[in-house]
Amino acid sequence: MIMRNLVLSCIATAVFAFGTSSAHAQIKLGIVDMNSVFTAYYKTKDAEAKLNEARAAAKKELDDRLETLKKSMDEINKLNQEVEKPELSKDGKDKAMKVRDERVNEARNLDREITEFRGTRERQLQEQFMRMRKDIVEDIMVAVNNKVKSAGFDIVLDKSGMSMGQVPVVLYSRSDLDFSNELISTLNKNAPKPAAAAN
């Protein structure tokens, strides 16, 4: 919160300083829609596909464990019915109760494992997402910085950014100031060609 306010006040100060330092000074302003660039970058799509694969694998593993737990619960219910049979001898009842109690303990352990597995996988997927996002943003920033150097921009603003009040930081910008499409083309020029569809 404090950091965002500091960044916004620095931008405002920089704009004011450039605007008042000299009547002849011209500020060269660039605009980027970081959300659009991020979404259109081929590495983002690759990262999403990998993340979806990892999510699907985690879901399958979780579903398999839940199915095992369900079978275990069904077995416990059958053992409960067995214990309740009036024609069962005391010895038979004791044996059935012992087996049932063992199955209950196994089911509790499995339930605990499932809870831990779910939490661990969610954390791993979140960490994987954050790593991928960081790498993608670094790639985009390299392209932005190269464009800043070649075009001689004084300030570049992200028009997809939101203020503390959830209002766009850039309320208006001319379309000719926006170099998002150029960035997308630059970032995607090395995208691997899609595999030809089999006939």
Coordinates of C-alpha atoms in Angstrom, one line a residue:
M1 CA 0.0 0.0 0.0
I2 CA 2.7 2.4 1.1
M3 CA 4.9 1.3 -1.8
R4 CA 2.2 1.9 -4.4
N5 CA 1.5 5.4 -3.0
L6 CA 5.3 6.0 -3.1
V7 CA 5.5 4.9 -6.8
L8 CA 2.5 7.1 -7.8
S9 CA 3.9 10.1 -6.0
C10 CA 7.3 9.6 -7.7
I11 CA 5.5 9.4 -11.1
A12 CA 3.6 12.6 -10.3
T13 CA 6.9 14.3 -9.1
A14 CA 8.7 13.2 -12.2
V15 CA 6.0 14.5 -14.5
F16 CA 5.9 17.8 -12.6
A17 CA 9.6 18.2 -12.7
F18 CA 9.8 17.5 -16.4
G19 CA 6.9 19.8 -17.1
T20 CA 8.4 22.8 -15.1
S21 CA 12.1 22.4 -15.7
S22 CA 12.1 24.1 -19.1
A23 CA 9.6 25.5 -21.5
H24 CA 11.5 23.8 -24.3
A25 CA 11.8 20.4 -22.6
Q26 CA 9.6 17.7 -24.2
I27 CA 8.6 14.6 -22.2
K28 CA 8.5 11.5 -24.3
L29 CA 5.8 9.3 -22.9
G30 CA 5.1 5.7 -23.6
I31 CA 2.1 3.6 -22.7
V32 CA 1.9 -0.2 -22.2
D33 CA -1.0 -2.5 -21.4
M34 CA 0.9 -5.0 -19.3
N35 CA -2.1 -7.3 -18.9
S36 CA -2.5 -7.6 -22.7
V37 CA 1.2 -8.1 -23.2
F38 CA 1.4 -10.7 -20.5
T39 CA -1.7 -12.6 -21.8
A40 CA -0.6 -12.5 -25.5
Y41 CA 3.0 -13.7 -24.8
Y42 CA 3.5 -17.2 -25.9
K43 CA 5.4 -18.2 -22.8
T44 CA 2.4 -17.3 -20.7
K45 CA 0.3 -19.7 -22.7
D46 CA 3.0 -22.4 -22.3
A47 CA 3.1 -21.8 -18.6
E48 CA -0.6 -22.0 -18.3
A49 CA -0.6 -25.3 -20.2
K50 CA 2.1 -26.7 -17.9
L51 CA 0.2 -25.5 -14.8
N52 CA -3.0 -27.0 -16.0
E53 CA -1.2 -30.3 -16.6
A54 CA 0.2 -30.2 -13.0
R55 CA -3.3 -29.3 -11.7
A56 CA -4.9 -32.2 -13.6
A57 CA -2.2 -34.7 -12.3
A58 CA -2.8 -33.4 -8.7
K59 CA -6.6 -33.7 -9.1
K60 CA -6.2 -37.3 -10.4
E61 CA -4.0 -38.3 -7.5
L62 CA -6.4 -36.6 -5.1
D63 CA -9.4 -38.3 -6.7
D64 CA -7.6 -41.7 -6.4
R65 CA -7.0 -41.2 -2.7
L66 CA -10.6 -40.0 -2.1
E67 CA -11.9 -43.2 -3.9
T68 CA -9.7 -45.3 -1.6
L69 CA -11.1 -43.5 1.4
K70 CA -14.7 -44.0 0.1
K71 CA -14.1 -47.8 -0.3
S72 CA -12.6 -47.8 3.2
M73 CA -15.8 -46.1 4.6
D74 CA -18.0 -48.6 2.7
E75 CA -16.0 -51.4 4.3
I76 CA -16.4 -49.8 7.8
N77 CA -20.2 -49.5 7.2
K78 CA -20.4 -53.2 6.3
L79 CA -18.4 -54.2 9.3
N80 CA -20.7 -52.1 11.5
Q81 CA -23.7 -54.0 10.1
E82 CA -21.8 -57.3 10.8
V83 CA -21.2 -56.3 14.4
E84 CA -24.9 -55.5 14.9
K85 CA -26.1 -59.0 13.7
P86 CA -27.8 -60.7 16.7
E87 CA -26.9 -64.2 15.5
L88 CA -23.2 -63.4 15.6
S89 CA -21.3 -65.1 18.5
K90 CA -19.5 -63.0 21.0
D91 CA -16.1 -64.2 19.6
G92 CA -17.3 -63.4 16.1
K93 CA -18.5 -60.0 17.2
D94 CA -15.1 -59.3 18.9
K95 CA -13.2 -60.2 15.8
A96 CA -15.5 -58.0 13.6
M97 CA -15.1 -55.1 16.0
K98 CA -11.3 -55.5 16.0
V99 CA -11.2 -55.5 12.2
R100 CA -13.6 -52.5 12.1
D101 CA -11.5 -50.5 14.6
E102 CA -8.4 -51.2 12.5
R103 CA -10.2 -50.0 9.3
V104 CA -11.4 -46.8 11.2
N105 CA -7.8 -46.0 12.2
E106 CA -6.6 -46.6 8.6
A107 CA -9.4 -44.3 7.3
R108 CA -8.5 -41.6 9.8
N109 CA -4.8 -41.8 8.7
L110 CA -5.8 -41.7 5.0
D111 CA -8.1 -38.7 5.7
R112 CA -5.2 -36.9 7.4
E113 CA -2.9 -37.7 4.4
I114 CA -5.5 -36.4 2.0
T115 CA -5.7 -33.1 3.8
E116 CA -1.9 -32.8 3.9
F117 CA -1.6 -33.8 0.3
R118 CA -4.2 -31.2 -0.8
G119 CA -2.5 -28.4 1.2
T120 CA 1.0 -29.4 -0.1
R121 CA -0.1 -29.6 -3.7
E122 CA -1.9 -26.2 -3.6
R123 CA 1.2 -24.6 -2.1
Q124 CA 3.5 -26.3 -4.8
L125 CA 1.2 -25.2 -7.6
Q126 CA 1.1 -21.6 -6.2
E127 CA 4.9 -21.5 -6.0
Q128 CA 5.2 -22.9 -9.5
F129 CA 2.8 -20.2 -10.8
M130 CA 4.8 -17.5 -9.0
R131 CA 8.1 -18.7 -10.5
M132 CA 6.7 -18.8 -14.0
R133 CA 5.0 -15.4 -13.6
K134 CA 8.3 -13.9 -12.4
D135 CA 10.2 -15.2 -15.4
I136 CA 7.6 -14.0 -17.8
V137 CA 7.5 -10.5 -16.2
E138 CA 11.3 -10.3 -16.4
D139 CA 11.2 -11.2 -20.1
I140 CA 8.6 -8.4 -20.7
M141 CA 10.6 -5.9 -18.7
V142 CA 13.7 -6.6 -20.8
A143 CA 11.7 -5.9 -24.0
V144 CA 10.2 -2.7 -22.4
N145 CA 13.7 -1.5 -21.3
N146 CA 15.1 -2.1 -24.8
K147 CA 12.2 -0.1 -26.3
V148 CA 12.7 2.7 -23.8
K149 CA 16.4 2.9 -24.8
S150 CA 15.8 2.8 -28.6
A151 CA 12.8 5.2 -28.5
G152 CA 14.2 7.5 -25.8
F153 CA 11.1 7.4 -23.6
D154 CA 11.3 9.5 -20.4
I155 CA 8.3 7.8 -18.8
V156 CA 6.4 4.6 -19.5
L157 CA 3.1 3.9 -17.8
D158 CA 1.1 0.7 -17.5
K159 CA -2.5 1.5 -18.5
S160 CA -3.8 -1.7 -17.0
G161 CA -2.6 -0.6 -13.5
M162 CA -5.2 0.3 -10.9
S163 CA -4.9 2.9 -8.1
M164 CA -5.7 2.2 -4.4
G165 CA -9.3 3.2 -5.1
Q166 CA -9.6 0.6 -7.9
V167 CA -9.6 3.4 -10.5
P168 CA -7.2 3.1 -13.6
V169 CA -4.0 4.9 -13.0
V170 CA -3.9 6.1 -16.6
L171 CA -7.4 7.5 -17.2
Y172 CA -6.7 8.4 -20.8
S173 CA -3.9 8.0 -23.3
R174 CA -3.6 8.5 -27.1
S175 CA -3.5 5.3 -29.0
D176 CA -0.2 6.3 -30.8
L177 CA 1.6 6.4 -27.4
D178 CA 0.8 2.7 -26.8
F179 CA 3.5 0.3 -27.9
S180 CA 1.9 -2.9 -26.5
N181 CA 1.4 -4.5 -29.9
E182 CA 5.0 -3.8 -30.8
L183 CA 6.1 -5.5 -27.6
I184 CA 3.9 -8.5 -28.2
S185 CA 5.4 -8.9 -31.7
T186 CA 8.9 -8.6 -30.3
L187 CA 8.2 -11.1 -27.5
N188 CA 6.5 -13.6 -29.8
K189 CA 9.0 -13.5 -32.7
N190 CA 10.8 -16.6 -31.3
A191 CA 7.6 -18.5 -30.5
P192 CA 7.9 -22.1 -31.7
K193 CA 5.9 -22.9 -34.7
P194 CA 2.7 -25.0 -34.0
A195 CA 3.1 -28.6 -34.9
A196 CA 1.4 -29.5 -38.2
A197 CA -1.9 -31.3 -37.7
A198 CA -1.8 -35.0 -38.7
N199 CA -3.9 -35.8 -41.7

